[in-house]
PDB file of C-alpha atoms in Angstrom:
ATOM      1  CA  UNK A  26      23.183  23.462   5.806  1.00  0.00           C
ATOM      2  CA  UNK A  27      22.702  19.988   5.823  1.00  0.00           C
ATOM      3  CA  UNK A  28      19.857  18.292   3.104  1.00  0.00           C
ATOM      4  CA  UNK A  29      18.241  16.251   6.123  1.00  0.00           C
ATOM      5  CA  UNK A  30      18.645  17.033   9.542  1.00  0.00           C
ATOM      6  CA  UNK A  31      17.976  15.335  12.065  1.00  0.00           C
ATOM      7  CA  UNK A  32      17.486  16.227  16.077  1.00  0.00           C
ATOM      8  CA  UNK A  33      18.773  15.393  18.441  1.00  0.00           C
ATOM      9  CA  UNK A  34      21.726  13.597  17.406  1.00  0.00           C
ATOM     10  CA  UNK A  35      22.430  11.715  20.544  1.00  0.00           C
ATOM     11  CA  UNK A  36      19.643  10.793  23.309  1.00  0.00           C
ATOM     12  CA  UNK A  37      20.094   9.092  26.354  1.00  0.00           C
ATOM     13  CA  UNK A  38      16.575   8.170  28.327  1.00  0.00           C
ATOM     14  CA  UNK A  39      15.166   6.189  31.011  1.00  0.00           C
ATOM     15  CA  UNK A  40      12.490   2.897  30.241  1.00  0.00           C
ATOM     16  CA  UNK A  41       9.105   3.935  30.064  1.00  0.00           C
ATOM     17  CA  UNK A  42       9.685   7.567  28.441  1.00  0.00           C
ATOM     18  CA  UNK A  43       8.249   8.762  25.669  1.00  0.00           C
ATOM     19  CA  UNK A  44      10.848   9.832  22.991  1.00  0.00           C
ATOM     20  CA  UNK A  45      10.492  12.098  19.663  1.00  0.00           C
ATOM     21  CA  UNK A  46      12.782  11.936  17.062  1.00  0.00           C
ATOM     22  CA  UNK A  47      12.733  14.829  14.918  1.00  0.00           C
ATOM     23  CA  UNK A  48      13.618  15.092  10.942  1.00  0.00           C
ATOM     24  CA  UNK A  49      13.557  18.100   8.545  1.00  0.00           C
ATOM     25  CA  UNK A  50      15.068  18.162   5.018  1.00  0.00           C
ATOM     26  CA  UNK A  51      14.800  21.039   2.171  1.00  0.00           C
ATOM     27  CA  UNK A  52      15.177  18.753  -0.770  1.00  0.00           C
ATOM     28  CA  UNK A  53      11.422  19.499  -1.695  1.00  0.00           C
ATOM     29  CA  UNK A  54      11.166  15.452  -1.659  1.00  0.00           C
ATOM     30  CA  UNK A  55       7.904  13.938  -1.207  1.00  0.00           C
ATOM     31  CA  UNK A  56       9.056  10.525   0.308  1.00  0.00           C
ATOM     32  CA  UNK A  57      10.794  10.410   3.257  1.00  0.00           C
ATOM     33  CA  UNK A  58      11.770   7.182   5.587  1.00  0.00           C
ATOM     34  CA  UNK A  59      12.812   6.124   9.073  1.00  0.00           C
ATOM     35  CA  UNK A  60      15.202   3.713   9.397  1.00  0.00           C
ATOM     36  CA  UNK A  61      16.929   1.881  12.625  1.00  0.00           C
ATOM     37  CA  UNK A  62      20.568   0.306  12.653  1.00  0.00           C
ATOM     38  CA  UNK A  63      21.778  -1.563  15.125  1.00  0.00           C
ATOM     39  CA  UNK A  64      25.572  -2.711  15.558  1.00  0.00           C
ATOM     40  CA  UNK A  65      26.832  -4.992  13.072  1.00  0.00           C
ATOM     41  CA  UNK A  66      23.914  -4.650  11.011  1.00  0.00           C
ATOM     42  CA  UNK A  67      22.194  -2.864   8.201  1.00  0.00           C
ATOM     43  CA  UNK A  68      19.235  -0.435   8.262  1.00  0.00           C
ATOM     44  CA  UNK A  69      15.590  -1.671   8.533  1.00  0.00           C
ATOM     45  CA  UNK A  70      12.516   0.171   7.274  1.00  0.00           C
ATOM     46  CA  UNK A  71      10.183   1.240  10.374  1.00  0.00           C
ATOM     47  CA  UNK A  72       7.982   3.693   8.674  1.00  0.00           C
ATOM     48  CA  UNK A  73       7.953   5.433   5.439  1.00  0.00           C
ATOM     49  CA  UNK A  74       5.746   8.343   3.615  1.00  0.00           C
ATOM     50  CA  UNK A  75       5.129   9.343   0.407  1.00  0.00           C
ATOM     51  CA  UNK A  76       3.664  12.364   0.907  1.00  0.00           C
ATOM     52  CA  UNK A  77       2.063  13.901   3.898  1.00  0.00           C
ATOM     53  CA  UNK A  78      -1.414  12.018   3.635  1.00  0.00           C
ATOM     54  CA  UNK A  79       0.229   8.625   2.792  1.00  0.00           C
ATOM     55  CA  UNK A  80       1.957   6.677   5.527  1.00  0.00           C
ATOM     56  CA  UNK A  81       3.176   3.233   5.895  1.00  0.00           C
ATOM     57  CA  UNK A  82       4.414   0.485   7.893  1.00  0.00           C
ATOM     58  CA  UNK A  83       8.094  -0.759   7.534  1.00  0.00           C
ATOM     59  CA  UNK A  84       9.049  -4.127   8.622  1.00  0.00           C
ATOM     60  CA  UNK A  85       9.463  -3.287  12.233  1.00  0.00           C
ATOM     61  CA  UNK A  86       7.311  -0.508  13.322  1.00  0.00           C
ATOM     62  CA  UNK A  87       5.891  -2.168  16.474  1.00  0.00           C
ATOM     63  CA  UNK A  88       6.664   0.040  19.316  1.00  0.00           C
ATOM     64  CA  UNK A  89       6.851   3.317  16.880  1.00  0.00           C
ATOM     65  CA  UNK A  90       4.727   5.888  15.429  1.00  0.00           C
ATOM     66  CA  UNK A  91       5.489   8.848  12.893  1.00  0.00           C
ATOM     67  CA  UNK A  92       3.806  12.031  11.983  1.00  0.00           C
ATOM     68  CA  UNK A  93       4.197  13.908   8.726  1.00  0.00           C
ATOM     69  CA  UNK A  94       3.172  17.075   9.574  1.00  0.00           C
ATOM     70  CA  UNK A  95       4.441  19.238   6.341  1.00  0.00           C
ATOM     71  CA  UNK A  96       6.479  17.628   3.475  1.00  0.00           C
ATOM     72  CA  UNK A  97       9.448  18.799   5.103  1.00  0.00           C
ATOM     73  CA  UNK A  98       8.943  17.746   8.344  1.00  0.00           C
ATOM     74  CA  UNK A  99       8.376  13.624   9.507  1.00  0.00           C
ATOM     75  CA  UNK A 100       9.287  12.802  13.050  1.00  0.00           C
ATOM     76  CA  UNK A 101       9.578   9.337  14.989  1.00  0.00           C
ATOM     77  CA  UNK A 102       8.250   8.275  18.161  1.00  0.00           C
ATOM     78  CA  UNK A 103       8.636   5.775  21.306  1.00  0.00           C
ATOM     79  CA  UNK A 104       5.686   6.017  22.998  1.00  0.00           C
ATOM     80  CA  UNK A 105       7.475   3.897  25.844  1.00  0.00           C
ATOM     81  CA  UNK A 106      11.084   3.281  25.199  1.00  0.00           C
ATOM     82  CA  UNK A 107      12.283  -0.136  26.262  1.00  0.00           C
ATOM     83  CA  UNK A 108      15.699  -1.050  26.080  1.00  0.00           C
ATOM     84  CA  UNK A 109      15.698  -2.803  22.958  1.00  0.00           C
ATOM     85  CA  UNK A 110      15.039   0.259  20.648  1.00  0.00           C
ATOM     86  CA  UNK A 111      18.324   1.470  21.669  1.00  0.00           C
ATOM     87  CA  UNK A 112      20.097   1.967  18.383  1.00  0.00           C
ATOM     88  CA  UNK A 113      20.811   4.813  15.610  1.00  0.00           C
ATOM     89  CA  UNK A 114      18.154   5.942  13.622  1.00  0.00           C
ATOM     90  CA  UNK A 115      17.885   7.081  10.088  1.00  0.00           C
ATOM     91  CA  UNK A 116      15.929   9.789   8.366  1.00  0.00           C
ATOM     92  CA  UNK A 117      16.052   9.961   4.847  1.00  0.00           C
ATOM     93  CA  UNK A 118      14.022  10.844   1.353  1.00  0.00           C
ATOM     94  CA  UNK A 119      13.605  10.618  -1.990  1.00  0.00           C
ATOM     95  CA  UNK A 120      11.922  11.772  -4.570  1.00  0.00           C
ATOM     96  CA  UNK A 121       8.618  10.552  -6.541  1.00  0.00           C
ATOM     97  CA  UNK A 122      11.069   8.893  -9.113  1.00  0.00           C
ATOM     98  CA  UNK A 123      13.348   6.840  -7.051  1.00  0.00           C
ATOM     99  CA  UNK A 124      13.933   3.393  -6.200  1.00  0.00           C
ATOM    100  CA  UNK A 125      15.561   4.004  -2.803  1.00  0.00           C
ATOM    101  CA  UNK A 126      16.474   6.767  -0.651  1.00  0.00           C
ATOM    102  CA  UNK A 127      18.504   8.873  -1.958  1.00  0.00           C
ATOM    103  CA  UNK A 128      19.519  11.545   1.125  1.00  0.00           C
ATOM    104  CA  UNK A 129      20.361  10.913   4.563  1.00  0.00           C
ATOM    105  CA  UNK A 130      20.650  12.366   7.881  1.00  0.00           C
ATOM    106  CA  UNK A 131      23.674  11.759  10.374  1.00  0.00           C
ATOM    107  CA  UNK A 132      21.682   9.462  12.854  1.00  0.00           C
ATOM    108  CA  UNK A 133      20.376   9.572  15.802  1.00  0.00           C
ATOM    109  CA  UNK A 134      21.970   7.703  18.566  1.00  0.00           C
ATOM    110  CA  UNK A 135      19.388   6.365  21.060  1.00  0.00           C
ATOM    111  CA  UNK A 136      20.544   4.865  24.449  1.00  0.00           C
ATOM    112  CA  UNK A 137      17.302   3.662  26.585  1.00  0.00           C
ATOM    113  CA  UNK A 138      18.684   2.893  29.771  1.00  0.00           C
TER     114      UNK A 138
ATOM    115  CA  UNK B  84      12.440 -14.089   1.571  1.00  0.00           C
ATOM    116  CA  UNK B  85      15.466 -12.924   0.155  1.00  0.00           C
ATOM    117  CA  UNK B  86      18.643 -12.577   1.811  1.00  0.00           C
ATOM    118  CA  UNK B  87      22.317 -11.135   1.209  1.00  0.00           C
ATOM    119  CA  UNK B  88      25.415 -11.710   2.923  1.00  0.00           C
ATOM    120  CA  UNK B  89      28.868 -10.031   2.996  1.00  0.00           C
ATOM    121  CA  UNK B  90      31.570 -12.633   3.516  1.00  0.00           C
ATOM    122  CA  UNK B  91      34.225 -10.415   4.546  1.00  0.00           C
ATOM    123  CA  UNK B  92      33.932  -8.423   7.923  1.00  0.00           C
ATOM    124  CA  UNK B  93      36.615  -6.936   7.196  1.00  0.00           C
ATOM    125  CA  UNK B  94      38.958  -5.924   4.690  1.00  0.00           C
ATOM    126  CA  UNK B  95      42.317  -3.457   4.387  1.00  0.00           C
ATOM    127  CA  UNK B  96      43.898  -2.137   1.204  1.00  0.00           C
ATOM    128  CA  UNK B  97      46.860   0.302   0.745  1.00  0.00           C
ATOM    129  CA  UNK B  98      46.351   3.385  -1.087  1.00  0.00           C
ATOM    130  CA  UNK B  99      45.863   3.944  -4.812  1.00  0.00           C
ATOM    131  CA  UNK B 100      45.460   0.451  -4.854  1.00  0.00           C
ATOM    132  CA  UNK B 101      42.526  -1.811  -5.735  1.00  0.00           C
ATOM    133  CA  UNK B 102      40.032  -3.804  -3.645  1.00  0.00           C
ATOM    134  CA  UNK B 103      37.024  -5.796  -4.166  1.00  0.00           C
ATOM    135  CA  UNK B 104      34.226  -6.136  -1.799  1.00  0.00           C
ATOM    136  CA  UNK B 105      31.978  -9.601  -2.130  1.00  0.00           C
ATOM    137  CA  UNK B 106      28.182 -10.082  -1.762  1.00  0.00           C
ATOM    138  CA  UNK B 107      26.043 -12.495  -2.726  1.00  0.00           C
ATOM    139  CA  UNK B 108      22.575 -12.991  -2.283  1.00  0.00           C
ATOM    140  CA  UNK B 109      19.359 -15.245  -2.761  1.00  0.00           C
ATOM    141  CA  UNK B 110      16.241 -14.706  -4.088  1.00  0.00           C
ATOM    142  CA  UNK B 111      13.926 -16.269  -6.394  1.00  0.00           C
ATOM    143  CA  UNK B 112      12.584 -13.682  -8.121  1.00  0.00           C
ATOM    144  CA  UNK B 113      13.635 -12.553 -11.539  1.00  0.00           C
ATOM    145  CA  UNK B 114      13.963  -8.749 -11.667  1.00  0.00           C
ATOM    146  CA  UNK B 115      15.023  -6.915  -8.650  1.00  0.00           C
ATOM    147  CA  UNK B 116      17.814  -4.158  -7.882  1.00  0.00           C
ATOM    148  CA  UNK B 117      20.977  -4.370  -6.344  1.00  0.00           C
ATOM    149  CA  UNK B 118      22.887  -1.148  -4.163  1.00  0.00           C
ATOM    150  CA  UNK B 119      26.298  -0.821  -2.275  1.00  0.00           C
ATOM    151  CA  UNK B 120      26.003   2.054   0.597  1.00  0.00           C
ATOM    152  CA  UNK B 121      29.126   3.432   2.201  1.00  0.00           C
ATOM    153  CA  UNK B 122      28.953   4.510   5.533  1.00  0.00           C
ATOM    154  CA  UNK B 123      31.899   6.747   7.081  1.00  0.00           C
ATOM    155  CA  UNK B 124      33.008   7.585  10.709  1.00  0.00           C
ATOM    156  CA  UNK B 125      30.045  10.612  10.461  1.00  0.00           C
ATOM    157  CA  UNK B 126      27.639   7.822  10.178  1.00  0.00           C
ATOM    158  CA  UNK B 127      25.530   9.152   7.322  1.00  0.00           C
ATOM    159  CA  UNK B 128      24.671   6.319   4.725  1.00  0.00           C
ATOM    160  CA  UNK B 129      25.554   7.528   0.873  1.00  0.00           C
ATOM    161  CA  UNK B 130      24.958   5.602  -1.620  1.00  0.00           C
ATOM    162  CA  UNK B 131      27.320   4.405  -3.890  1.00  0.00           C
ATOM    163  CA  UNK B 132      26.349   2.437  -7.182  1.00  0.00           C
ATOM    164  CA  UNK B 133      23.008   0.579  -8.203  1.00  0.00           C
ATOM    165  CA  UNK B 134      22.588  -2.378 -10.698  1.00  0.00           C
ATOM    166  CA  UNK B 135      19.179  -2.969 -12.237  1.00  0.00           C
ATOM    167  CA  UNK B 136      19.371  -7.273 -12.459  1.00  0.00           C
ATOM    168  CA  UNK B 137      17.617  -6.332 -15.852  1.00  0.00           C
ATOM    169  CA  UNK B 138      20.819  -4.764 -17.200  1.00  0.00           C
ATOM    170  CA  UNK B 139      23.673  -6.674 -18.128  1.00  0.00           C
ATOM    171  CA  UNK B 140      26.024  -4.207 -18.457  1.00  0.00           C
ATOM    172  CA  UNK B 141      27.810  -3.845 -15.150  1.00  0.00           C
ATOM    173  CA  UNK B 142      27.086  -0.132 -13.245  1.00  0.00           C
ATOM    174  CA  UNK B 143      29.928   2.392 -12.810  1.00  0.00           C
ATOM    175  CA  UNK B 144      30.724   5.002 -10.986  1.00  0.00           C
ATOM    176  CA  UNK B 145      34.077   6.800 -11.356  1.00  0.00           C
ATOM    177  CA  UNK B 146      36.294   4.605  -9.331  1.00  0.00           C
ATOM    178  CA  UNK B 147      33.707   2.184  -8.083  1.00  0.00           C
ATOM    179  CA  UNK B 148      32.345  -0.473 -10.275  1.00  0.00           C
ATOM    180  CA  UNK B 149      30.418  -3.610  -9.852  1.00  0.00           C
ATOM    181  CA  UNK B 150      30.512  -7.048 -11.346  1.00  0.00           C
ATOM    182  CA  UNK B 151      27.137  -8.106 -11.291  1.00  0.00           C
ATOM    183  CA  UNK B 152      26.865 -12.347 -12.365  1.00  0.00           C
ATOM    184  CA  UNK B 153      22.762 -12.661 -12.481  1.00  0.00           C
ATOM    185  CA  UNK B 154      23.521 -16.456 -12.604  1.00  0.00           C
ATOM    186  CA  UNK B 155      25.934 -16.933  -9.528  1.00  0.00           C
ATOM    187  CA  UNK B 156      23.928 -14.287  -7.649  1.00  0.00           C
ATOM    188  CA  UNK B 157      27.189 -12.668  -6.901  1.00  0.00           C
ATOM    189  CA  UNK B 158      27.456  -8.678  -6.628  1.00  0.00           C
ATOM    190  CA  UNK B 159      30.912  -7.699  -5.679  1.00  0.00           C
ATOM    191  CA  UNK B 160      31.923  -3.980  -5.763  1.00  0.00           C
ATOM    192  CA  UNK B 161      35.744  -2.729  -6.980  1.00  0.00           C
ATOM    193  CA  UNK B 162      37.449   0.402  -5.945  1.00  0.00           C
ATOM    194  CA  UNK B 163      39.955   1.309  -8.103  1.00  0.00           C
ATOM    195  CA  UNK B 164      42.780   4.059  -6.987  1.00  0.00           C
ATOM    196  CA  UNK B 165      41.447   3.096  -3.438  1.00  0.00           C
ATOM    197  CA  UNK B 166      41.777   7.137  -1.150  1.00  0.00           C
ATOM    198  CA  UNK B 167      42.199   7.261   2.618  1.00  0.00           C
ATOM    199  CA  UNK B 168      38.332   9.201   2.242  1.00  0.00           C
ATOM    200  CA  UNK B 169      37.177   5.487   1.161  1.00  0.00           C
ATOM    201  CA  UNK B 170      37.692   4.068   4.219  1.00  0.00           C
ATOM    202  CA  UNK B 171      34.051   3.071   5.941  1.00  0.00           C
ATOM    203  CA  UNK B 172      31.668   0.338   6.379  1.00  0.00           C
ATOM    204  CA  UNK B 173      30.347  -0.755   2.754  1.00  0.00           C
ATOM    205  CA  UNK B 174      26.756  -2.493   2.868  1.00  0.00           C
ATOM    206  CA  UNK B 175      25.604  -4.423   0.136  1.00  0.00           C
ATOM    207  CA  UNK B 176      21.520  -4.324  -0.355  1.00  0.00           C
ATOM    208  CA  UNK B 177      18.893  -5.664  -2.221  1.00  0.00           C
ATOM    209  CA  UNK B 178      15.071  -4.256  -3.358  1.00  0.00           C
ATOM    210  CA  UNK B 179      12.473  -6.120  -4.759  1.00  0.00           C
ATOM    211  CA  UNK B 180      11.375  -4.980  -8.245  1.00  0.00           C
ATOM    212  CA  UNK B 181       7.443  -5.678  -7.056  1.00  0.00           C
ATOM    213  CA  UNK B 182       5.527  -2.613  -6.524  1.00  0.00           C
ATOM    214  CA  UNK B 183       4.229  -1.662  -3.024  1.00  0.00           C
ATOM    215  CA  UNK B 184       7.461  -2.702  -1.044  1.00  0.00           C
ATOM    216  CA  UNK B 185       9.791  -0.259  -0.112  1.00  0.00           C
ATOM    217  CA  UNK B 186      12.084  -3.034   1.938  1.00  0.00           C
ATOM    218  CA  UNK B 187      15.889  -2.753   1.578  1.00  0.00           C
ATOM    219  CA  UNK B 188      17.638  -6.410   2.854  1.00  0.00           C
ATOM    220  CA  UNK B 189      21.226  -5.528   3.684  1.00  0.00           C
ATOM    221  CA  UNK B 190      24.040  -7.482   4.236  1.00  0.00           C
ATOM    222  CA  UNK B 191      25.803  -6.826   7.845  1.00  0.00           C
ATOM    223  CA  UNK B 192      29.082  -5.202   6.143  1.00  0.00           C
ATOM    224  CA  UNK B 193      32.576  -5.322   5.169  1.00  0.00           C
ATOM    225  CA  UNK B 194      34.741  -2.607   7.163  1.00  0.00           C
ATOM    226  CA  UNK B 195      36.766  -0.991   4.621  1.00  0.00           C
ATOM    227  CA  UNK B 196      40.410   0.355   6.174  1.00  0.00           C
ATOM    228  CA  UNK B 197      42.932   2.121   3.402  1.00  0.00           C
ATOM    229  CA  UNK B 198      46.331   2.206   4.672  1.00  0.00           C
ATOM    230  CA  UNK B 199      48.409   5.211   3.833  1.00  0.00           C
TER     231      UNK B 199
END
């Protein structure tokens, strides 16, 4: 089984819809990110948490929330997808002693239509 | 605010031999870190070496080493013995040693294709 999985791994939705993005890892990390990509580019931070209490604003997290709802468990969502948020989005973690994150999921490819 | 950029969008080497990937970046701070990510087909990002700009001695990793010039802010990465499994995008990223920021700045890429 995979480290950090993530669900679903391809979404295609309407404008206006409200859109979860699940992630679950068994590393027994306590920091865990979401990250978007879009084409030709590299990943940027929306939200990250260090454990399930602590969570923070990336550089783009207008348009997003998160939940941490068990150290395993930190999911991402549109409240109203607009077509600009399509992209692939990252889950990842790390543990306490790390610089950067360490694991990631295989993506999530979101198409708002 | 600190940027990097990857010169080469793309770049093609045959097998078992060797290729270097550029980067260079700007920033005006002093002590920061320095990453290369690979990213295959399956899309998951791996890291593959880090440089602390504190260390002089340039990072290794099997077949993939750096050459980190702290002067030239220049941080290219060389695979040696280059495999057909090599073949991805390769992102070159840099973190702020200041406490409270967990922003990665990444370069857009070089794609990475190994010819048989």
């Amino acid at each position: 089984d995979a480290d950090v999985t993530q669900t679903p791994r391809n979404r295609i939705t309407k404008t206006g819809k409200r859109i979860m993005l699940e992630c679950s890892q068994t590393k027994g990390h306590d920091r865990m990110y979401w990250y978007r990509q879009d084409p030709g580019l590299g990943l940027q931070l929306i939200y990250y948490s260090f454990d399930v209490k602590d969570i923070n604003k990336g550089e783009i997290s207008d348009g997003y929330s998160v939940s941490r709802q068990a150290q395993a468990k930190f999911s991402l969502s549109l409240e109203s997808a607009i077509p600009n948020q399509t992209a692939l989005y990252f889950c990842a973690t790390s543990d306490a002693g790390s610089l950067l994150p360490q694991h990631f999921g295989d993506g999530t490819r979101l198409s708002i239509l | 605010a600190q940027t990097v950029t990857q010169s080469q969008p793309e770049m093609s080497v045959q097998e078992a031999e060797t290729v270097t990937l550029s980067c260079t970046y700007d920033t005006s701070e002093s002590d920061y870190y320095l990453f290369w990510y690979k990213q295959p087909p399956s899309r998951q990002m791996i890291l593959v070496i880090r440089q602390e700009a504190y260390k002089q001695q340039n990072a290794t990793e099997n077949r993939f080493s750096v050459n980190f010039q702290k002067a030239a802010k220049s941080f290219s990465l060389k695979i040696s013995d280059s495999q057909l499994g090599d073949a991805a995008m390769y992102f070159c990223a840099y973190k702020t040693s200041q406490g409270g920021s967990e922003k990665l700045v990444f370069g857009k890429g070089t794609k990475l294709t190994v010819n048989p």
